[in-house]
Amino acid sequence: MYYILTGLHRPGEKGDTMSIHIAAKAGEIAEAVLLPGDPLRAKFVAENFLDNPVKYTDVRNILGYTGLYKGKRVSVQGTGMGIPSISIYVNELFREYGVKRAIRIGTAGSIREDVHLRDLVLAMSACTDSGANNIRFGGRSYAPTASFNLLKTAWDTAVSKGWQPKVGSLVSSDMFYTEDPNDWKLWAKFGCIALEMECAELYTLAAKYNREALGIMTISDSLVSGEATSAEERQTAFTRMMEVALETAIS
Ligand code: HPA
């Protein structure tokens, strides 16, 4: 019971599942995990991109599956939206399940004119206004950074298919609905290219646990122009992002 309450589970010790928010048993999660925010995205990816997918968790309807991509084991785990939510899942994946490689797949809002709807974005780093890193670092300013190895692999994969990703710093914000609608302009002025809500925590935790992490995003909307993608456009861009993410996961 102590381990259930504290999350200090050890492989095999609890017999059944190993962590509080993910109901997988030891060995059920692959070393490489894709991380969509939307749990139904996890289901869609498992059913459409993986062979022989098996669901290992549905706690709180946050779904996780393991299957095969080109014969190699890959998992796909929903994270929910925002830093507090992804923090829970990624902590458990790294601490309890020994995940070595975590790749966020998601959408982001462009904050620059030259970053267009449907563009593929690789998050080299992630600035943040998050309370999480304020708490963690006590006012110091940490620089959450992607794994260079994964970033290079994703870049090479995309370029080899004739796609030209945008690479740069994202902003992982705690707020979707900000008090000041022009809040994003300061980040844009300092070179950030898009807004989302999770990468900074993923990169910070990967550094802490000495694992590899990358965020691969498609641009779903633009704060510059106010435009947003249609469902059909999102699907095409999504397929491109998935190919890059899966090739990077198994590289
Ligand atoms: N803000 C924050 N996160 C997002 C956005 C946005 O405009 N678009 C997609 N994810």
PDB file of C-alpha atoms and ligand atoms in Angstrom:
ATOM      1  CA  MET A   1       0.000   0.000   0.000  1.00  0.00           C
ATOM      2  CA  TYR A   2       2.865   2.354   0.809  1.00  0.00           C
ATOM      3  CA  TYR A   3       4.168   2.021  -2.699  1.00  0.00           C
ATOM      4  CA  ILE A   4       0.746   2.600  -4.223  1.00  0.00           C
ATOM      5  CA  LEU A   5       0.308   5.823  -2.267  1.00  0.00           C
ATOM      6  CA  THR A   6       3.788   7.198  -2.767  1.00  0.00           C
ATOM      7  CA  GLY A   7       4.442   6.019  -6.290  1.00  0.00           C
ATOM      8  CA  LEU A   8       7.681   4.391  -5.132  1.00  0.00           C
ATOM      9  CA  HIS A   9       7.022   1.139  -6.917  1.00  0.00           C
ATOM     10  CA  ARG A  10       9.706  -1.313  -7.796  1.00  0.00           C
ATOM     11  CA  PRO A  11       9.470  -3.734 -10.710  1.00  0.00           C
ATOM     12  CA  GLY A  12       7.639  -6.870  -9.661  1.00  0.00           C
ATOM     13  CA  GLU A  13       7.042  -5.711  -6.105  1.00  0.00           C
ATOM     14  CA  LYS A  14       3.401  -4.734  -6.360  1.00  0.00           C
ATOM     15  CA  GLY A  15       2.555  -7.730  -8.473  1.00  0.00           C
ATOM     16  CA  ASP A  16       0.011  -5.981 -10.594  1.00  0.00           C
ATOM     17  CA  THR A  17       0.493  -2.512 -12.020  1.00  0.00           C
ATOM     18  CA  MET A  18       3.506  -0.368 -11.224  1.00  0.00           C
ATOM     19  CA  SER A  19       2.422   3.231 -11.066  1.00  0.00           C
ATOM     20  CA  ILE A  20      -0.492   5.362  -9.953  1.00  0.00           C
ATOM     21  CA  HIS A  21      -1.720   6.746 -13.262  1.00  0.00           C
ATOM     22  CA  ILE A  22      -0.583   4.073 -15.733  1.00  0.00           C
ATOM     23  CA  ALA A  23      -1.957   0.572 -15.283  1.00  0.00           C
ATOM     24  CA  ALA A  24       0.774  -1.287 -17.167  1.00  0.00           C
ATOM     25  CA  LYS A  25       2.656  -4.261 -15.788  1.00  0.00           C
ATOM     26  CA  ALA A  26       6.444  -4.551 -15.938  1.00  0.00           C
ATOM     27  CA  GLY A  27       7.619  -4.942 -19.514  1.00  0.00           C
ATOM     28  CA  GLU A  28       4.372  -3.852 -21.146  1.00  0.00           C
ATOM     29  CA  ILE A  29       5.670  -0.439 -22.214  1.00  0.00           C
ATOM     30  CA  ALA A  30       8.340  -0.166 -24.919  1.00  0.00           C
ATOM     31  CA  GLU A  31      11.595   1.754 -24.455  1.00  0.00           C
ATOM     32  CA  ALA A  32      10.408   4.229 -27.106  1.00  0.00           C
ATOM     33  CA  VAL A  33       7.120   6.014 -26.445  1.00  0.00           C
ATOM     34  CA  LEU A  34       5.150   8.509 -28.513  1.00  0.00           C
ATOM     35  CA  LEU A  35       3.226  11.059 -26.459  1.00  0.00           C
ATOM     36  CA  PRO A  36       0.099  12.673 -27.904  1.00  0.00           C
ATOM     37  CA  GLY A  37      -1.882  14.931 -25.584  1.00  0.00           C
ATOM     38  CA  ASP A  38      -5.216  13.500 -26.705  1.00  0.00           C
ATOM     39  CA  PRO A  39      -5.849   9.937 -25.452  1.00  0.00           C
ATOM     40  CA  LEU A  40      -8.014   9.193 -28.494  1.00  0.00           C
ATOM     41  CA  ARG A  41      -5.014  10.192 -30.620  1.00  0.00           C
ATOM     42  CA  ALA A  42      -3.084   7.456 -28.833  1.00  0.00           C
ATOM     43  CA  LYS A  43      -5.814   4.982 -29.829  1.00  0.00           C
ATOM     44  CA  PHE A  44      -5.833   6.267 -33.414  1.00  0.00           C
ATOM     45  CA  VAL A  45      -2.055   5.989 -33.718  1.00  0.00           C
ATOM     46  CA  ALA A  46      -2.043   2.498 -32.231  1.00  0.00           C
ATOM     47  CA  GLU A  47      -4.811   1.286 -34.533  1.00  0.00           C
ATOM     48  CA  ASN A  48      -3.553   2.942 -37.722  1.00  0.00           C
ATOM     49  CA  PHE A  49       0.236   2.987 -37.460  1.00  0.00           C
ATOM     50  CA  LEU A  50       1.228   0.038 -35.240  1.00  0.00           C
ATOM     51  CA  ASP A  51       0.975  -3.698 -35.833  1.00  0.00           C
ATOM     52  CA  ASN A  52      -0.639  -5.860 -33.148  1.00  0.00           C
ATOM     53  CA  PRO A  53      -1.413  -2.996 -30.739  1.00  0.00           C
ATOM     54  CA  VAL A  54      -2.271  -3.980 -27.174  1.00  0.00           C
ATOM     55  CA  LYS A  55      -3.848  -1.526 -24.745  1.00  0.00           C
ATOM     56  CA  TYR A  56      -1.953  -1.500 -21.435  1.00  0.00           C
ATOM     57  CA  THR A  57      -3.793   1.294 -19.624  1.00  0.00           C
ATOM     58  CA  ASP A  58      -7.069   3.182 -19.562  1.00  0.00           C
ATOM     59  CA  VAL A  59      -6.825   4.797 -16.121  1.00  0.00           C
ATOM     60  CA  ARG A  60      -8.890   8.026 -16.251  1.00  0.00           C
ATOM     61  CA  ASN A  61      -9.486   7.215 -19.929  1.00  0.00           C
ATOM     62  CA  ILE A  62      -5.904   8.266 -20.662  1.00  0.00           C
ATOM     63  CA  LEU A  63      -5.069   5.461 -23.056  1.00  0.00           C
ATOM     64  CA  GLY A  64      -1.739   3.721 -23.683  1.00  0.00           C
ATOM     65  CA  TYR A  65      -0.847   1.021 -26.219  1.00  0.00           C
ATOM     66  CA  THR A  66       2.181  -0.979 -27.260  1.00  0.00           C
ATOM     67  CA  GLY A  67       2.603  -2.393 -30.741  1.00  0.00           C
ATOM     68  CA  LEU A  68       5.147  -2.897 -33.488  1.00  0.00           C
ATOM     69  CA  TYR A  69       6.426  -0.468 -36.094  1.00  0.00           C
ATOM     70  CA  LYS A  70       8.593  -2.105 -38.762  1.00  0.00           C
ATOM     71  CA  GLY A  71       8.990  -5.015 -36.326  1.00  0.00           C
ATOM     72  CA  LYS A  72      10.193  -2.871 -33.411  1.00  0.00           C
ATOM     73  CA  ARG A  73       8.255  -2.239 -30.185  1.00  0.00           C
ATOM     74  CA  VAL A  74       6.826   1.239 -29.800  1.00  0.00           C
ATOM     75  CA  SER A  75       4.306   2.516 -27.251  1.00  0.00           C
ATOM     76  CA  VAL A  76       1.935   5.427 -27.555  1.00  0.00           C
ATOM     77  CA  GLN A  77       0.698   7.062 -24.365  1.00  0.00           C
ATOM     78  CA  GLY A  78      -1.777   9.921 -23.948  1.00  0.00           C
ATOM     79  CA  THR A  79      -0.559  12.673 -21.646  1.00  0.00           C
ATOM     80  CA  GLY A  80      -3.491  15.063 -21.299  1.00  0.00           C
ATOM     81  CA  MET A  81      -2.999  18.777 -21.865  1.00  0.00           C
ATOM     82  CA  GLY A  82      -0.570  21.041 -20.077  1.00  0.00           C
ATOM     83  CA  ILE A  83       2.549  20.705 -17.991  1.00  0.00           C
ATOM     84  CA  PRO A  84       1.033  19.310 -14.763  1.00  0.00           C
ATOM     85  CA  SER A  85      -0.621  16.507 -16.724  1.00  0.00           C
ATOM     86  CA  ILE A  86       2.304  15.502 -18.960  1.00  0.00           C
ATOM     87  CA  SER A  87       4.551  15.707 -15.893  1.00  0.00           C
ATOM     88  CA  ILE A  88       2.621  12.912 -14.194  1.00  0.00           C
ATOM     89  CA  TYR A  89       2.787  10.536 -17.169  1.00  0.00           C
ATOM     90  CA  VAL A  90       6.395  11.228 -18.111  1.00  0.00           C
ATOM     91  CA  ASN A  91       7.578  10.920 -14.509  1.00  0.00           C
ATOM     92  CA  GLU A  92       5.948   7.505 -14.290  1.00  0.00           C
ATOM     93  CA  LEU A  93       7.211   6.389 -17.714  1.00  0.00           C
ATOM     94  CA  PHE A  94      10.805   7.299 -16.839  1.00  0.00           C
ATOM     95  CA  ARG A  95      10.788   6.251 -13.184  1.00  0.00           C
ATOM     96  CA  GLU A  96       8.639   3.147 -13.136  1.00  0.00           C
ATOM     97  CA  TYR A  97       8.788   1.803 -16.678  1.00  0.00           C
ATOM     98  CA  GLY A  98      12.367   2.568 -17.727  1.00  0.00           C
ATOM     99  CA  VAL A  99      11.342   4.433 -20.874  1.00  0.00           C
ATOM    100  CA  LYS A 100      14.458   5.623 -22.689  1.00  0.00           C
ATOM    101  CA  ARG A 101      13.080   7.688 -25.551  1.00  0.00           C
ATOM    102  CA  ALA A 102      10.010   9.934 -25.338  1.00  0.00           C
ATOM    103  CA  ILE A 103       8.673  11.787 -28.362  1.00  0.00           C
ATOM    104  CA  ARG A 104       5.814  14.237 -28.012  1.00  0.00           C
ATOM    105  CA  ILE A 105       3.516  14.430 -31.036  1.00  0.00           C
ATOM    106  CA  GLY A 106       1.111  17.332 -30.991  1.00  0.00           C
ATOM    107  CA  THR A 107      -0.083  20.620 -32.334  1.00  0.00           C
ATOM    108  CA  ALA A 108       1.227  24.121 -31.794  1.00  0.00           C
ATOM    109  CA  GLY A 109       0.160  27.652 -32.602  1.00  0.00           C
ATOM    110  CA  SER A 110       2.491  29.668 -34.837  1.00  0.00           C
ATOM    111  CA  ILE A 111       3.728  32.994 -33.497  1.00  0.00           C
ATOM    112  CA  ARG A 112       5.711  33.961 -36.589  1.00  0.00           C
ATOM    113  CA  GLU A 113       4.730  34.954 -40.089  1.00  0.00           C
ATOM    114  CA  ASP A 114       7.177  32.483 -41.670  1.00  0.00           C
ATOM    115  CA  VAL A 115       5.776  29.512 -39.717  1.00  0.00           C
ATOM    116  CA  HIS A 116       2.695  28.403 -41.607  1.00  0.00           C
ATOM    117  CA  LEU A 117      -0.353  26.251 -40.976  1.00  0.00           C
ATOM    118  CA  ARG A 118       0.491  22.525 -41.350  1.00  0.00           C
ATOM    119  CA  ASP A 119       4.246  23.150 -41.048  1.00  0.00           C
ATOM    120  CA  LEU A 120       6.204  20.435 -39.301  1.00  0.00           C
ATOM    121  CA  VAL A 121       8.062  21.854 -36.308  1.00  0.00           C
ATOM    122  CA  LEU A 122      10.920  20.289 -34.359  1.00  0.00           C
ATOM    123  CA  ALA A 123      11.298  21.813 -30.913  1.00  0.00           C
ATOM    124  CA  MET A 124      15.007  22.374 -30.351  1.00  0.00           C
ATOM    125  CA  SER A 125      14.246  23.973 -27.008  1.00  0.00           C
ATOM    126  CA  ALA A 126      11.238  25.099 -25.031  1.00  0.00           C
ATOM    127  CA  CYS A 127      10.947  28.384 -23.163  1.00  0.00           C
ATOM    128  CA  THR A 128       8.289  28.373 -20.508  1.00  0.00           C
ATOM    129  CA  ASP A 129       6.246  30.545 -18.180  1.00  0.00           C
ATOM    130  CA  SER A 130       5.436  27.385 -16.253  1.00  0.00           C
ATOM    131  CA  GLY A 131       4.983  27.359 -12.527  1.00  0.00           C
ATOM    132  CA  ALA A 132       6.600  23.890 -12.537  1.00  0.00           C
ATOM    133  CA  ASN A 133      10.113  25.054 -13.349  1.00  0.00           C
ATOM    134  CA  ASN A 134       9.703  28.079 -11.103  1.00  0.00           C
ATOM    135  CA  ILE A 135       8.990  25.693  -8.246  1.00  0.00           C
ATOM    136  CA  ARG A 136      11.682  23.218  -9.275  1.00  0.00           C
ATOM    137  CA  PHE A 137      14.498  25.711  -9.795  1.00  0.00           C
ATOM    138  CA  GLY A 138      13.514  28.311  -7.200  1.00  0.00           C
ATOM    139  CA  GLY A 139      13.608  31.280  -9.568  1.00  0.00           C
ATOM    140  CA  ARG A 140      16.637  30.167 -11.599  1.00  0.00           C
ATOM    141  CA  SER A 141      16.070  30.002 -15.345  1.00  0.00           C
ATOM    142  CA  TYR A 142      16.567  26.508 -16.781  1.00  0.00           C
ATOM    143  CA  ALA A 143      16.818  25.904 -20.546  1.00  0.00           C
ATOM    144  CA  PRO A 144      14.790  22.789 -21.482  1.00  0.00           C
ATOM    145  CA  THR A 145      16.495  21.315 -24.554  1.00  0.00           C
ATOM    146  CA  ALA A 146      15.741  18.461 -26.949  1.00  0.00           C
ATOM    147  CA  SER A 147      17.961  15.419 -27.421  1.00  0.00           C
ATOM    148  CA  PHE A 148      20.355  16.336 -30.229  1.00  0.00           C
ATOM    149  CA  ASN A 149      20.392  12.712 -31.377  1.00  0.00           C
ATOM    150  CA  LEU A 150      16.595  12.604 -31.780  1.00  0.00           C
ATOM    151  CA  LEU A 151      16.471  16.081 -33.278  1.00  0.00           C
ATOM    152  CA  LYS A 152      19.047  15.155 -35.912  1.00  0.00           C
ATOM    153  CA  THR A 153      17.324  11.873 -36.715  1.00  0.00           C
ATOM    154  CA  ALA A 154      13.937  13.596 -37.069  1.00  0.00           C
ATOM    155  CA  TRP A 155      15.466  16.309 -39.248  1.00  0.00           C
ATOM    156  CA  ASP A 156      17.269  13.784 -41.482  1.00  0.00           C
ATOM    157  CA  THR A 157      14.117  11.659 -41.773  1.00  0.00           C
ATOM    158  CA  ALA A 158      11.932  14.617 -42.741  1.00  0.00           C
ATOM    159  CA  VAL A 159      14.437  16.019 -45.225  1.00  0.00           C
ATOM    160  CA  SER A 160      14.919  12.595 -46.856  1.00  0.00           C
ATOM    161  CA  LYS A 161      11.163  12.582 -47.563  1.00  0.00           C
ATOM    162  CA  GLY A 162      11.291  16.050 -49.081  1.00  0.00           C
ATOM    163  CA  TRP A 163       9.788  17.851 -46.104  1.00  0.00           C
ATOM    164  CA  GLN A 164      11.513  20.872 -44.604  1.00  0.00           C
ATOM    165  CA  PRO A 165      10.721  21.144 -40.893  1.00  0.00           C
ATOM    166  CA  LYS A 166      10.972  24.413 -39.028  1.00  0.00           C
ATOM    167  CA  VAL A 167      13.397  24.044 -36.132  1.00  0.00           C
ATOM    168  CA  GLY A 168      13.554  26.412 -33.195  1.00  0.00           C
ATOM    169  CA  SER A 169      12.473  27.279 -29.716  1.00  0.00           C
ATOM    170  CA  LEU A 170       8.869  26.702 -28.739  1.00  0.00           C
ATOM    171  CA  VAL A 171       7.020  28.210 -25.811  1.00  0.00           C
ATOM    172  CA  SER A 172       5.391  25.797 -23.382  1.00  0.00           C
ATOM    173  CA  SER A 173       2.796  27.942 -21.670  1.00  0.00           C
ATOM    174  CA  ASP A 174       0.666  27.150 -18.648  1.00  0.00           C
ATOM    175  CA  MET A 175      -2.155  29.254 -20.100  1.00  0.00           C
ATOM    176  CA  PHE A 176      -4.163  28.609 -23.256  1.00  0.00           C
ATOM    177  CA  TYR A 177      -6.472  31.534 -22.507  1.00  0.00           C
ATOM    178  CA  THR A 178      -4.055  34.281 -21.469  1.00  0.00           C
ATOM    179  CA  GLU A 179      -5.207  37.491 -19.790  1.00  0.00           C
ATOM    180  CA  ASP A 180      -3.236  39.523 -22.327  1.00  0.00           C
ATOM    181  CA  PRO A 181      -4.037  38.363 -25.903  1.00  0.00           C
ATOM    182  CA  ASN A 182      -0.717  39.866 -27.076  1.00  0.00           C
ATOM    183  CA  ASP A 183       1.322  37.890 -24.561  1.00  0.00           C
ATOM    184  CA  TRP A 184       2.904  35.751 -27.300  1.00  0.00           C
ATOM    185  CA  LYS A 185       4.529  38.757 -29.008  1.00  0.00           C
ATOM    186  CA  LEU A 186       7.346  39.015 -26.475  1.00  0.00           C
ATOM    187  CA  TRP A 187       8.302  35.378 -27.106  1.00  0.00           C
ATOM    188  CA  ALA A 188       8.175  35.951 -30.874  1.00  0.00           C
ATOM    189  CA  LYS A 189      10.430  39.003 -30.506  1.00  0.00           C
ATOM    190  CA  PHE A 190      13.004  36.760 -28.851  1.00  0.00           C
ATOM    191  CA  GLY A 191      12.970  34.173 -31.626  1.00  0.00           C
ATOM    192  CA  CYS A 192      10.415  31.602 -30.455  1.00  0.00           C
ATOM    193  CA  ILE A 193       8.398  30.118 -33.298  1.00  0.00           C
ATOM    194  CA  ALA A 194       5.303  28.456 -31.807  1.00  0.00           C
ATOM    195  CA  LEU A 195       3.247  27.956 -28.666  1.00  0.00           C
ATOM    196  CA  GLU A 196       2.220  24.707 -27.059  1.00  0.00           C
ATOM    197  CA  MET A 197       1.818  23.496 -23.496  1.00  0.00           C
ATOM    198  CA  GLU A 198       4.021  20.482 -22.706  1.00  0.00           C
ATOM    199  CA  CYS A 199       7.544  20.298 -24.213  1.00  0.00           C
ATOM    200  CA  ALA A 200       9.394  22.204 -21.479  1.00  0.00           C
ATOM    201  CA  GLU A 201       8.374  19.669 -18.853  1.00  0.00           C
ATOM    202  CA  LEU A 202       9.156  16.704 -21.109  1.00  0.00           C
ATOM    203  CA  TYR A 203      12.665  18.051 -21.803  1.00  0.00           C
ATOM    204  CA  THR A 204      13.300  18.956 -18.164  1.00  0.00           C
ATOM    205  CA  LEU A 205      12.338  15.466 -16.988  1.00  0.00           C
ATOM    206  CA  ALA A 206      14.361  13.779 -19.745  1.00  0.00           C
ATOM    207  CA  ALA A 207      17.417  15.720 -18.570  1.00  0.00           C
ATOM    208  CA  LYS A 208      16.736  14.790 -14.950  1.00  0.00           C
ATOM    209  CA  TYR A 209      16.441  11.086 -15.721  1.00  0.00           C
ATOM    210  CA  ASN A 210      19.136  11.085 -18.432  1.00  0.00           C
ATOM    211  CA  ARG A 211      16.751   9.963 -21.178  1.00  0.00           C
ATOM    212  CA  GLU A 212      16.112  11.207 -24.726  1.00  0.00           C
ATOM    213  CA  ALA A 213      13.203  13.488 -25.619  1.00  0.00           C
ATOM    214  CA  LEU A 214      11.915  15.423 -28.599  1.00  0.00           C
ATOM    215  CA  GLY A 215       8.775  17.369 -29.478  1.00  0.00           C
ATOM    216  CA  ILE A 216       7.488  17.038 -33.040  1.00  0.00           C
ATOM    217  CA  MET A 217       4.585  19.341 -33.758  1.00  0.00           C
ATOM    218  CA  THR A 218       2.337  20.380 -36.586  1.00  0.00           C
ATOM    219  CA  ILE A 219       1.059  23.931 -36.741  1.00  0.00           C
ATOM    220  CA  SER A 220      -2.708  23.854 -36.186  1.00  0.00           C
ATOM    221  CA  ASP A 221      -3.329  27.594 -35.872  1.00  0.00           C
ATOM    222  CA  SER A 222      -1.617  30.937 -36.173  1.00  0.00           C
ATOM    223  CA  LEU A 223      -1.724  33.645 -33.552  1.00  0.00           C
ATOM    224  CA  VAL A 224      -0.281  36.001 -36.183  1.00  0.00           C
ATOM    225  CA  SER A 225      -3.013  35.560 -38.803  1.00  0.00           C
ATOM    226  CA  GLY A 226      -5.810  34.097 -36.670  1.00  0.00           C
ATOM    227  CA  GLU A 227      -6.199  31.194 -39.139  1.00  0.00           C
ATOM    228  CA  ALA A 228      -6.705  27.570 -38.120  1.00  0.00           C
ATOM    229  CA  THR A 229      -6.410  24.301 -40.063  1.00  0.00           C
ATOM    230  CA  SER A 230      -9.413  22.306 -41.232  1.00  0.00           C
ATOM    231  CA  ALA A 231      -9.877  18.742 -40.040  1.00  0.00           C
ATOM    232  CA  GLU A 232      -8.717  17.406 -43.426  1.00  0.00           C
ATOM    233  CA  GLU A 233      -5.575  19.560 -43.434  1.00  0.00           C
ATOM    234  CA  ARG A 234      -4.788  18.429 -39.915  1.00  0.00           C
ATOM    235  CA  GLN A 235      -5.007  14.793 -40.993  1.00  0.00           C
ATOM    236  CA  THR A 236      -2.441  15.157 -43.835  1.00  0.00           C
ATOM    237  CA  ALA A 237      -0.039  17.072 -41.617  1.00  0.00           C
ATOM    238  CA  PHE A 238      -0.609  14.500 -38.889  1.00  0.00           C
ATOM    239  CA  THR A 239       0.413  11.592 -41.133  1.00  0.00           C
ATOM    240  CA  ARG A 240       3.673  13.379 -42.002  1.00  0.00           C
ATOM    241  CA  MET A 241       4.407  14.031 -38.341  1.00  0.00           C
ATOM    242  CA  MET A 242       3.683  10.380 -37.502  1.00  0.00           C
ATOM    243  CA  GLU A 243       6.117   9.060 -40.089  1.00  0.00           C
ATOM    244  CA  VAL A 244       8.889  11.275 -38.736  1.00  0.00           C
ATOM    245  CA  ALA A 245       8.058  10.401 -35.124  1.00  0.00           C
ATOM    246  CA  LEU A 246       7.924   6.645 -35.715  1.00  0.00           C
ATOM    247  CA  GLU A 247      11.157   6.537 -37.729  1.00  0.00           C
ATOM    248  CA  THR A 248      12.844   8.568 -34.993  1.00  0.00           C
ATOM    249  CA  ALA A 249      11.427   6.297 -32.284  1.00  0.00           C
ATOM    250  CA  ILE A 250      12.935   3.150 -33.803  1.00  0.00           C
ATOM    251  CA  SER A 251      16.209   4.676 -35.035  1.00  0.00           C
TER     252      SER A 251
HETATM  253  N1  HPA B   1      -1.646  27.929 -27.653  1.00  0.00           N
HETATM  254  C1  HPA B   1      -1.219  26.944 -26.856  1.00  0.00           C
HETATM  255  N2  HPA B   1      -1.160  25.693 -27.259  1.00  0.00           N
HETATM  256  C2  HPA B   1      -1.538  25.413 -28.515  1.00  0.00           C
HETATM  257  C3  HPA B   1      -1.981  26.390 -29.377  1.00  0.00           C
HETATM  258  C4  HPA B   1      -2.016  27.722 -28.923  1.00  0.00           C
HETATM  259  O1  HPA B   1      -2.400  28.653 -29.662  1.00  0.00           O
HETATM  260  N3  HPA B   1      -2.285  25.785 -30.561  1.00  0.00           N
HETATM  261  C5  HPA B   1      -2.036  24.481 -30.396  1.00  0.00           C
HETATM  262  N4  HPA B   1      -1.581  24.244 -29.172  1.00  0.00           N
END
